[in-house]
PDB file of C-alpha atoms in Angstrom:
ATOM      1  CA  UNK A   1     112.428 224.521 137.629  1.00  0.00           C
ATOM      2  CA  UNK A   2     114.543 223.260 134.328  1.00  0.00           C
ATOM      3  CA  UNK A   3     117.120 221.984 136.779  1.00  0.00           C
ATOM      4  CA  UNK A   4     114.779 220.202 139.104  1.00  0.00           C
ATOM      5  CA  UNK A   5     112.976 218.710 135.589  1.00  0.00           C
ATOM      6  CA  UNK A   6     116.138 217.626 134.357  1.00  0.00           C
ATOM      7  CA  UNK A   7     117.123 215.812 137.566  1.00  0.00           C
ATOM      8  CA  UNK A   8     113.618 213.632 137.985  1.00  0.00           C
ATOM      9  CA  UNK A   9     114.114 212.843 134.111  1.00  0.00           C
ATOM     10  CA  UNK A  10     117.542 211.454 134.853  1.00  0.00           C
ATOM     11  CA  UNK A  11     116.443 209.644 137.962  1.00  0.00           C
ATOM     12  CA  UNK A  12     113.361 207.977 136.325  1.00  0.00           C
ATOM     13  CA  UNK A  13     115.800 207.190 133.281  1.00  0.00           C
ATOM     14  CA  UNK A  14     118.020 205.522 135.966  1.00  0.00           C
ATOM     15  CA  UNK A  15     115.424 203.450 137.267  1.00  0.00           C
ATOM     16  CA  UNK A  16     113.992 202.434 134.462  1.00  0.00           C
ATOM     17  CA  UNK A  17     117.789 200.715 133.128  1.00  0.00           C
ATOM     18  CA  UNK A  18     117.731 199.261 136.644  1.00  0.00           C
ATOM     19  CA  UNK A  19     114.172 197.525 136.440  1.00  0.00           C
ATOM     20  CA  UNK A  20     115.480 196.716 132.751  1.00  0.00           C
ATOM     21  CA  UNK A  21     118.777 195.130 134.015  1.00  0.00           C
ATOM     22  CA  UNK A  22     117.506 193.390 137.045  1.00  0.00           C
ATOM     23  CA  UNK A  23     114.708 191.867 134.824  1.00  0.00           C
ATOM     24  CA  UNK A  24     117.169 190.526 131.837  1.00  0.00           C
ATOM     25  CA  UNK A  25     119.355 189.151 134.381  1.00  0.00           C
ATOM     26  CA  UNK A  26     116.158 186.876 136.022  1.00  0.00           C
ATOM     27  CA  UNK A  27     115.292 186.087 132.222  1.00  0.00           C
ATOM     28  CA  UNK A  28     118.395 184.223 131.539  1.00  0.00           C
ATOM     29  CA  UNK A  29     118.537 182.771 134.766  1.00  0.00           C
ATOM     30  CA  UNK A  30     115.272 181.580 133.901  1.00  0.00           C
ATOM     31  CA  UNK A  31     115.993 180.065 130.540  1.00  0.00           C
ATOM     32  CA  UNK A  32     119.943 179.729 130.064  1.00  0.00           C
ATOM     33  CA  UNK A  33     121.224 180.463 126.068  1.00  0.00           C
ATOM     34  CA  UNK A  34     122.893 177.811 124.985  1.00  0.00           C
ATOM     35  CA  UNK A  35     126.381 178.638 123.176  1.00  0.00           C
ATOM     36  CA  UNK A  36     128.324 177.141 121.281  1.00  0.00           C
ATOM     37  CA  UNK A  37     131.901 175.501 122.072  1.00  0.00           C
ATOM     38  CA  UNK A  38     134.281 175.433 119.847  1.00  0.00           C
ATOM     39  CA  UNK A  39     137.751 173.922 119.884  1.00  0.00           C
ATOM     40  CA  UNK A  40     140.725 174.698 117.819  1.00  0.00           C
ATOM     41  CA  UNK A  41     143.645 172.301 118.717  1.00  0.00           C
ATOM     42  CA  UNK A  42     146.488 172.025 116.908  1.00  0.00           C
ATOM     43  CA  UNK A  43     148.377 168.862 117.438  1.00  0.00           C
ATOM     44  CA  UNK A  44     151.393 166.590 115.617  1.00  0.00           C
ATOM     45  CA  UNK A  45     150.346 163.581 113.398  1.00  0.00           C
ATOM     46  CA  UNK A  46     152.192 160.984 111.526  1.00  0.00           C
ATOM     47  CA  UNK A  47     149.115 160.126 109.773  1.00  0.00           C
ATOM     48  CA  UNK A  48     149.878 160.748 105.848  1.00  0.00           C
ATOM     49  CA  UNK A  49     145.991 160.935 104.977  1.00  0.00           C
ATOM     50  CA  UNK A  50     145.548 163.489 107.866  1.00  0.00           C
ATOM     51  CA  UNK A  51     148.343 165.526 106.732  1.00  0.00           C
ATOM     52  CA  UNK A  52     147.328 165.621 103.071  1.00  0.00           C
ATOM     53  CA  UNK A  53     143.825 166.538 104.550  1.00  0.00           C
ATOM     54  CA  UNK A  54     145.225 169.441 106.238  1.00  0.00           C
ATOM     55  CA  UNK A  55     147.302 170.643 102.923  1.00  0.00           C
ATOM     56  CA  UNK A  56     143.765 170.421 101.135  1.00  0.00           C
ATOM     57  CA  UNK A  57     142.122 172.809 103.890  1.00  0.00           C
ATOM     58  CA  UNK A  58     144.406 175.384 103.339  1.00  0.00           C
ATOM     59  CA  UNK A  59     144.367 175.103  99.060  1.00  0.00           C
ATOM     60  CA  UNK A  60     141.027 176.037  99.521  1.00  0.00           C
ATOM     61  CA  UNK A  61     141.505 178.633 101.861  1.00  0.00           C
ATOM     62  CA  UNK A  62     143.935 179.607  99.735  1.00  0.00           C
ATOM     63  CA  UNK A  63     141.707 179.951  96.291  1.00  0.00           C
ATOM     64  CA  UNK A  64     139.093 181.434  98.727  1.00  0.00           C
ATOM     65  CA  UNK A  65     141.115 184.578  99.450  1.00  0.00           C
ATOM     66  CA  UNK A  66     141.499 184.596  95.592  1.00  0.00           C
ATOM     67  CA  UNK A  67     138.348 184.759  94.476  1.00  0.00           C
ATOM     68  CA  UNK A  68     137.805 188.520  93.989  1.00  0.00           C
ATOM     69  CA  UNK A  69     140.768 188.572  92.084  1.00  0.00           C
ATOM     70  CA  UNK A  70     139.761 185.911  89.491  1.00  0.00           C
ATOM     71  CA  UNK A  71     135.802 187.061  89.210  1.00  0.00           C
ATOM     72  CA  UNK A  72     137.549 189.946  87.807  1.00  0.00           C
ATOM     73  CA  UNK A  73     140.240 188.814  85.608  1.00  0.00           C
ATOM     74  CA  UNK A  74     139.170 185.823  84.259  1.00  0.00           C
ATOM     75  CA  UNK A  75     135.186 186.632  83.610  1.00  0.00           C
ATOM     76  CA  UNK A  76     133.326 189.638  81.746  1.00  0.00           C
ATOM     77  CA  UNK A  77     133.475 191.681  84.671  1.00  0.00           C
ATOM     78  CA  UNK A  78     136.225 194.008  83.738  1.00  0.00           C
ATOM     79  CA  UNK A  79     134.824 194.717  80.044  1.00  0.00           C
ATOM     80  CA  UNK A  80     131.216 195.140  81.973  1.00  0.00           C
ATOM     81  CA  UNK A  81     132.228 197.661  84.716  1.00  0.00           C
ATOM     82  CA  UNK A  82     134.667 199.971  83.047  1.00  0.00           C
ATOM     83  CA  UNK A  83     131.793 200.589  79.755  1.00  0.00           C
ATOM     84  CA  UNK A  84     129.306 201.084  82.417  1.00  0.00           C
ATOM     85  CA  UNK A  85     131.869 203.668  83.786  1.00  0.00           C
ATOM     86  CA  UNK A  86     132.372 205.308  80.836  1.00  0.00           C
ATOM     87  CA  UNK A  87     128.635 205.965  80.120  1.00  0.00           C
ATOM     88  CA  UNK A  88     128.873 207.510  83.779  1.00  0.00           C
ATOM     89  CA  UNK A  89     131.410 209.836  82.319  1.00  0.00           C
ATOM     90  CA  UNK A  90     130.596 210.818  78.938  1.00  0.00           C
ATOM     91  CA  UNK A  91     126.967 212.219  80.858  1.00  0.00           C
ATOM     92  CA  UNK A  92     128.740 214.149  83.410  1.00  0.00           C
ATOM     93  CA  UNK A  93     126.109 213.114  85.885  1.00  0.00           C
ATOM     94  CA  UNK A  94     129.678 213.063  88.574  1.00  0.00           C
ATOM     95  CA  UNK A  95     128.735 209.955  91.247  1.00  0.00           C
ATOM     96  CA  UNK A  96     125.268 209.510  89.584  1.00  0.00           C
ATOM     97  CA  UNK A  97     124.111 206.208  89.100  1.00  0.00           C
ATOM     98  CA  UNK A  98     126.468 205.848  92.667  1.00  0.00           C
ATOM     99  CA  UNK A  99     129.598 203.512  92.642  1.00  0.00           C
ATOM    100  CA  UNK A 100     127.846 200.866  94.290  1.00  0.00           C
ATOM    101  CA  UNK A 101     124.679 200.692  92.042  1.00  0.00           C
ATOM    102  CA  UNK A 102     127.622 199.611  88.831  1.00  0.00           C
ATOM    103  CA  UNK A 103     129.827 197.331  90.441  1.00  0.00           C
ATOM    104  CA  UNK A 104     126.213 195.560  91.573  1.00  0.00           C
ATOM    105  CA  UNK A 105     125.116 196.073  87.683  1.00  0.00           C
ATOM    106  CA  UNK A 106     128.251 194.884  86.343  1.00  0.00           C
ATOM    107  CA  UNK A 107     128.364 192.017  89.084  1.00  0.00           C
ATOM    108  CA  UNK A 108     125.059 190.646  87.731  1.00  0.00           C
ATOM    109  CA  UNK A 109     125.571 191.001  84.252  1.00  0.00           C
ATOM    110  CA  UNK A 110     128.559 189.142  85.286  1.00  0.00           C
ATOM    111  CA  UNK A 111     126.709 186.045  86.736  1.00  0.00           C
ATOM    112  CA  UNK A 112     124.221 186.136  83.526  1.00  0.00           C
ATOM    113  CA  UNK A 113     127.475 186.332  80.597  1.00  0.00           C
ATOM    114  CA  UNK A 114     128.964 183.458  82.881  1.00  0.00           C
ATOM    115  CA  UNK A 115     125.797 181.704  83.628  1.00  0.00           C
ATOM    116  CA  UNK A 116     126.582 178.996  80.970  1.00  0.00           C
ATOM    117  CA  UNK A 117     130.155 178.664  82.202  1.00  0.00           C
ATOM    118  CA  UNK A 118     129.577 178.428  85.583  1.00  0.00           C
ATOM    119  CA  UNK A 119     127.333 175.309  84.966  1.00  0.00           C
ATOM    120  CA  UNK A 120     130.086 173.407  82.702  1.00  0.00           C
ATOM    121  CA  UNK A 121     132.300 173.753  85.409  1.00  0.00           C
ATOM    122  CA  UNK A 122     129.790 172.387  88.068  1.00  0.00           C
ATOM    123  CA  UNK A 123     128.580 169.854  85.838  1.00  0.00           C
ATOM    124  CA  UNK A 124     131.974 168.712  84.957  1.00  0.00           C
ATOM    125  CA  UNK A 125     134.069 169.277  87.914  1.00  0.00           C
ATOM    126  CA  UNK A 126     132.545 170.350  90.974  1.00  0.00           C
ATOM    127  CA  UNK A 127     129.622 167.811  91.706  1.00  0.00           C
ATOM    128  CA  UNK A 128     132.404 164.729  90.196  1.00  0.00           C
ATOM    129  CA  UNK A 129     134.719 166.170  92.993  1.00  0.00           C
ATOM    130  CA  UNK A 130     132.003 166.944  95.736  1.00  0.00           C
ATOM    131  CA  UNK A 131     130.790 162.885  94.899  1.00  0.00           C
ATOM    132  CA  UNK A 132     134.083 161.530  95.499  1.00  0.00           C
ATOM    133  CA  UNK A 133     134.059 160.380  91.778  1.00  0.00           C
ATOM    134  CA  UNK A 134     137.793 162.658  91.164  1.00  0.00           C
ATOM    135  CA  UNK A 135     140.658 163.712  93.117  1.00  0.00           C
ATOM    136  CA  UNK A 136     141.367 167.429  93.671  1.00  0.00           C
ATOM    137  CA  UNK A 137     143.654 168.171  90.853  1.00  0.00           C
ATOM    138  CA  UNK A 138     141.795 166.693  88.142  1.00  0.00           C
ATOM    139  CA  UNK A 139     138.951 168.599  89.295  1.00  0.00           C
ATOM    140  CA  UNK A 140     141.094 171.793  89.346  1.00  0.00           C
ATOM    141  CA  UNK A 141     141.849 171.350  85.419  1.00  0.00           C
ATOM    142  CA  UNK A 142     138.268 170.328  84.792  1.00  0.00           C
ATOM    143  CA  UNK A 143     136.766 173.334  86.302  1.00  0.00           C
ATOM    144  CA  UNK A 144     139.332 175.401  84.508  1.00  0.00           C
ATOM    145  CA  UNK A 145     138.692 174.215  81.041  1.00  0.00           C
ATOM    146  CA  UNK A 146     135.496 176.170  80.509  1.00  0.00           C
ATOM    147  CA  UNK A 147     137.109 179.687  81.636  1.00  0.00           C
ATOM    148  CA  UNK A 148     139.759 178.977  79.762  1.00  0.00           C
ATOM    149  CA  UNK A 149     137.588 178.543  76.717  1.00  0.00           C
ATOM    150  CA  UNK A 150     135.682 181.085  77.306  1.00  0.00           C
ATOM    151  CA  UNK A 151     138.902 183.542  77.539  1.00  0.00           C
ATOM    152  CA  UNK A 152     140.411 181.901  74.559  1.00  0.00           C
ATOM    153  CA  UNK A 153     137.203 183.444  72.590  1.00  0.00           C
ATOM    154  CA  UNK A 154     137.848 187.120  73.820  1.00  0.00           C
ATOM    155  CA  UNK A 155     141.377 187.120  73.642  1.00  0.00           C
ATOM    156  CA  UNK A 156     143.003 188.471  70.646  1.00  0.00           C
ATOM    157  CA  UNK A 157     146.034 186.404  69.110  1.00  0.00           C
ATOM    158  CA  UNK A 158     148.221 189.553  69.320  1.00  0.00           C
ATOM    159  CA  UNK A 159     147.986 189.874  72.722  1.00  0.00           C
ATOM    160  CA  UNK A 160     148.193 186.134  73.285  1.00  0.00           C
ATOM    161  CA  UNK A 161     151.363 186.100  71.032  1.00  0.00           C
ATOM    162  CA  UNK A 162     152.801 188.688  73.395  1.00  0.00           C
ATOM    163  CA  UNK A 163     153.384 186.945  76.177  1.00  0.00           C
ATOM    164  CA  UNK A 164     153.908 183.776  74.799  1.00  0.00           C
ATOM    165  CA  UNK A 165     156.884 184.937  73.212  1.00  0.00           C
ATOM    166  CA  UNK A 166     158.101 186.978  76.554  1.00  0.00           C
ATOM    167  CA  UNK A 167     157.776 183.991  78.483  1.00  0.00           C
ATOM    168  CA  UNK A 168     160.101 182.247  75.915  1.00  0.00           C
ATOM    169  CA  UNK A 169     157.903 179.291  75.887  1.00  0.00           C
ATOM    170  CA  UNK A 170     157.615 176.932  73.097  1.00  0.00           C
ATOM    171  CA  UNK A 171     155.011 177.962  70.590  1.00  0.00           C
ATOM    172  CA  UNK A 172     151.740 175.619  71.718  1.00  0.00           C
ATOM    173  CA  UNK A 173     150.401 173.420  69.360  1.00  0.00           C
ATOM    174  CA  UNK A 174     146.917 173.512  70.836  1.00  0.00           C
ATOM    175  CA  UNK A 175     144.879 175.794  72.973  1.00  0.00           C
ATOM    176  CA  UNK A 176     145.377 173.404  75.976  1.00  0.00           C
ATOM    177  CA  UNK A 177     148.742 173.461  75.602  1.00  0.00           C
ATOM    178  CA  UNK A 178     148.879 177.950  76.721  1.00  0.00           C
ATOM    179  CA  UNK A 179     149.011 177.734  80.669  1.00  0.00           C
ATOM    180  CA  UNK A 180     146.941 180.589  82.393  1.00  0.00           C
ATOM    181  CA  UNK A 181     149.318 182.907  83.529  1.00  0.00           C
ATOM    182  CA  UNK A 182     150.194 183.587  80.025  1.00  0.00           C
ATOM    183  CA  UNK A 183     146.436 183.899  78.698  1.00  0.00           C
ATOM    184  CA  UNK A 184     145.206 185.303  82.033  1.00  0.00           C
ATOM    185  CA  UNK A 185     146.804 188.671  81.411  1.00  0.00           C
ATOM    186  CA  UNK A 186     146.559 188.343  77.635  1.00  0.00           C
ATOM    187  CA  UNK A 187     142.751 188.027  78.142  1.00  0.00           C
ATOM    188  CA  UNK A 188     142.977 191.559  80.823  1.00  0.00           C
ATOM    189  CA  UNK A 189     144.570 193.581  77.949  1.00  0.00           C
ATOM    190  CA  UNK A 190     142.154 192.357  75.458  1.00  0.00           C
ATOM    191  CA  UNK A 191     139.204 193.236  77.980  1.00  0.00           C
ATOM    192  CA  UNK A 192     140.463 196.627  77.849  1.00  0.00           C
ATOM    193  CA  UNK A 193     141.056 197.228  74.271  1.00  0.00           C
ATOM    194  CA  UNK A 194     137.472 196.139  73.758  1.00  0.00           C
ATOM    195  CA  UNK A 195     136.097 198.028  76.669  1.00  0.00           C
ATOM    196  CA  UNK A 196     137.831 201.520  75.451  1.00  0.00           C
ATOM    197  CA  UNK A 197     136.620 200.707  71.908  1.00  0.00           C
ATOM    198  CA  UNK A 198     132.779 200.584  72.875  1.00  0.00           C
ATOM    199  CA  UNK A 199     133.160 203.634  75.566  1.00  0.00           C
ATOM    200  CA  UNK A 200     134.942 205.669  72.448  1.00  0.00           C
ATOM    201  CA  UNK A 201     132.071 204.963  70.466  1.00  0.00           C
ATOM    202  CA  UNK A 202     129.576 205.866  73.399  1.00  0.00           C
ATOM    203  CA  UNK A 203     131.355 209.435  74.052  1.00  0.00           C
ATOM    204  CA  UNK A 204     130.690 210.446  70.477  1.00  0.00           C
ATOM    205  CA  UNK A 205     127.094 211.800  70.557  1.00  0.00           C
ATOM    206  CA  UNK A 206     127.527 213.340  74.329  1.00  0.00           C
ATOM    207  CA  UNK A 207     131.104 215.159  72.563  1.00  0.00           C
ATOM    208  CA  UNK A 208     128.729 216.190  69.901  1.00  0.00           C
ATOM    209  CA  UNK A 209     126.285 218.018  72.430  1.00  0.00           C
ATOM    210  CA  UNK A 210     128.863 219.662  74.610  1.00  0.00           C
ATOM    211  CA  UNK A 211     130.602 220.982  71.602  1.00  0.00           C
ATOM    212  CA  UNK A 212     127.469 222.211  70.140  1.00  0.00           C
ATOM    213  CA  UNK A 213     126.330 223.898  73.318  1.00  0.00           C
ATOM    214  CA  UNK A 214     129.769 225.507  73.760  1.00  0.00           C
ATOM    215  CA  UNK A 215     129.639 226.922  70.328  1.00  0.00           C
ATOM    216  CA  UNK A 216     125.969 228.333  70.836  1.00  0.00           C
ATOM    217  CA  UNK A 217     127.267 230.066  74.429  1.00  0.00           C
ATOM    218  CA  UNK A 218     130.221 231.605  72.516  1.00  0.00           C
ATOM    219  CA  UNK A 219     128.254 233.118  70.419  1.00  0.00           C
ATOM    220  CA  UNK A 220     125.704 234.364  72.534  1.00  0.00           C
ATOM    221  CA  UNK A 221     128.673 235.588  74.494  1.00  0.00           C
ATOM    222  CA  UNK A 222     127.686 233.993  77.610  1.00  0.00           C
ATOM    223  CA  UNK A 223     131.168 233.121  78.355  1.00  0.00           C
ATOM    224  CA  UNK A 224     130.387 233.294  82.204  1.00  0.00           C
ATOM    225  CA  UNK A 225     127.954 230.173  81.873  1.00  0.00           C
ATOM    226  CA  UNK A 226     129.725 226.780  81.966  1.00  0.00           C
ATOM    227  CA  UNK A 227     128.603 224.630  79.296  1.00  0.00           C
ATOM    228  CA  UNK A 228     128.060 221.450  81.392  1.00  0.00           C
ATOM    229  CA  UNK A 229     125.106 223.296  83.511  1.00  0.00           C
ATOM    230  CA  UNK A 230     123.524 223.421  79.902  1.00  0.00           C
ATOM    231  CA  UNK A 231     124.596 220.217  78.203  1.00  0.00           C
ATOM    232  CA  UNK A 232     123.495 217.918  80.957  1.00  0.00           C
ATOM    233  CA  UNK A 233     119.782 218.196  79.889  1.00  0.00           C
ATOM    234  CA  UNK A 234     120.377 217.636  76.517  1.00  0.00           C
ATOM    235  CA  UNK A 235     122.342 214.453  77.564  1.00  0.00           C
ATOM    236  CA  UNK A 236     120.009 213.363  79.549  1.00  0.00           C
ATOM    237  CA  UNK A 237     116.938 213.906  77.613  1.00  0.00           C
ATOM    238  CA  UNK A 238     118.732 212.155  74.813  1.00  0.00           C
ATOM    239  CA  UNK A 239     119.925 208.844  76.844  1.00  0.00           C
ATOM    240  CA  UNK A 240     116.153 208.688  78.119  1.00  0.00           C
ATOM    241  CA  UNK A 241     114.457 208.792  74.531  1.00  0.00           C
ATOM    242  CA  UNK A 242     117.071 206.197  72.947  1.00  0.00           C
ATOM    243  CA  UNK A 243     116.524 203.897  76.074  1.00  0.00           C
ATOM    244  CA  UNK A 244     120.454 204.333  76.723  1.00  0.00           C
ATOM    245  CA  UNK A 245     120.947 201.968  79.705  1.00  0.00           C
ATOM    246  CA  UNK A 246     118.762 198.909  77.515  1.00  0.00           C
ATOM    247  CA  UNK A 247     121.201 200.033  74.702  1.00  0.00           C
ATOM    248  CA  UNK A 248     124.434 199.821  76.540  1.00  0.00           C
ATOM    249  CA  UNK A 249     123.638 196.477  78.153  1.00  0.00           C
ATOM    250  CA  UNK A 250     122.071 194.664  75.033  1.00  0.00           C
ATOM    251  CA  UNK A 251     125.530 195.965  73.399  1.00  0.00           C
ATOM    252  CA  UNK A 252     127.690 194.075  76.398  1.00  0.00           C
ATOM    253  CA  UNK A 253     125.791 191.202  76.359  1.00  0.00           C
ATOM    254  CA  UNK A 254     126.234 190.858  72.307  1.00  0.00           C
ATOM    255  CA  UNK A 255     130.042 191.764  73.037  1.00  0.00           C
ATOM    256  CA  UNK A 256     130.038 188.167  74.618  1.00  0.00           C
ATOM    257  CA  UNK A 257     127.769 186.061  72.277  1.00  0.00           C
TER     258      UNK A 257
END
């Protein structure tokens, strides 16, 4: 009886996808989709303008690809995402907020630090060059101005001195005068000296509970019990009644003012 079940069920599955098929293939008979058609040719030109068109196409392309690269290194993101991993750390809480529930944290505290910087550049660069009003490489050093401004305020003049003096550049006489790849990475290691300082500082009162928890086990003699499994409460309860997360990101965003 299963077997004969099994077989009608398979049959009347079977003629179902047929009726299905048979009545899809009338429906686009019926009414035909229209699709696109696209046409990628590649042919010779002796046409300077089209040429210089072309080179333009694949700048852009170019800065495109790029542009994970320099959210990171040249904005707040790096200072943002690596204190947000340390508070992640210093509760033990292991993959808890998740990965992906930071980076989107740090991404949009990001856009808000930037916010102001973002619309200098558009203001001053982006909508001139979109209006025809300037060509693409004074645009370029337009739009960079603000970052670079904006880096110049967060970098330390150690770390700028650094790699002026390893590129054995001439010493600039004005903050215009430092091209980025030498206060790019000067800006990186300043975002990390800043960003270690503030997760040192938020590691202290979690180090304060696990070492007073350990010391309470030891003397109970519950060396069996791992302290973490007790500690993490404590943590916890303690981030929650200080508003930790409202804490930690009214701290970044003053980082920045």
């Amino acid at each position: 009886m299963n077997r004969m079940t099994r077989k009608k069920r398979w049959l009347l599955a079977l003629g179902a996808g047929l009726l299905l098929w048979v009545g899809f293939g009338e429906l686009v008979q019926a009414q035909p989709i229209p699709l696109p058609n696209i046409d990628l040719q590649i042919q010779q030109t002796d046409d300077p303008v089209e040429v210089v068109g072309t080179l333009r196409l694949l700048v852009l392309l170019t800065v495109l690809s790029l542009v994970p690269a320099i959210l990171i290194l040249v904005t707040s993101f790096t200072r943002v995402v690596i204190v947000l991993s340390f508070v992640r750390n210093a509760l033990a809480t292991q993959q808890t907020p998740p990965n992906q529930v930071l980076i989107g944290l740090a991404l949009f505290l990001t856009f808000f630090i930037m916010a102001p910087v973002l619309e200098e550049a558009k203001v001053k660069a982006l909508d001139p060059y979109l209006a025809g009003e300037l060509p693409q490489e004074e645009a370029i050093e337009l739009a960079a101005a603000p970052f670079k401004e904006f880096m110049f305020n967060q970098t330390r003049e150690k770390d700028l001195a650094l790699f002026v003096n390893m590129s054995e550049m001439e010493r600039p006489e004005t903050k215009e005068d430092v091209p980025l790849n030498v206060l790019i990475p000067a800006f990186v290691i300043s975002e990390l000296k800043t960003a270690f300082q503030m997760g040192f500082i938020i590691f202290i009162p979690f180090l304060v509970i696990d070492v007073v928890v350990a010391s309470t086990l030891m003397a109970m003699g519950m060396f069996m019990v791992p302290p973490i499994m007790i500690s993490l409460p404590f943590k916890l309860m303690l981030f929650v009644m200080v508003d930790g997360w409202y804490l930690v990101v009214k701290s970044l965003l003053e980082s920045f003012a």
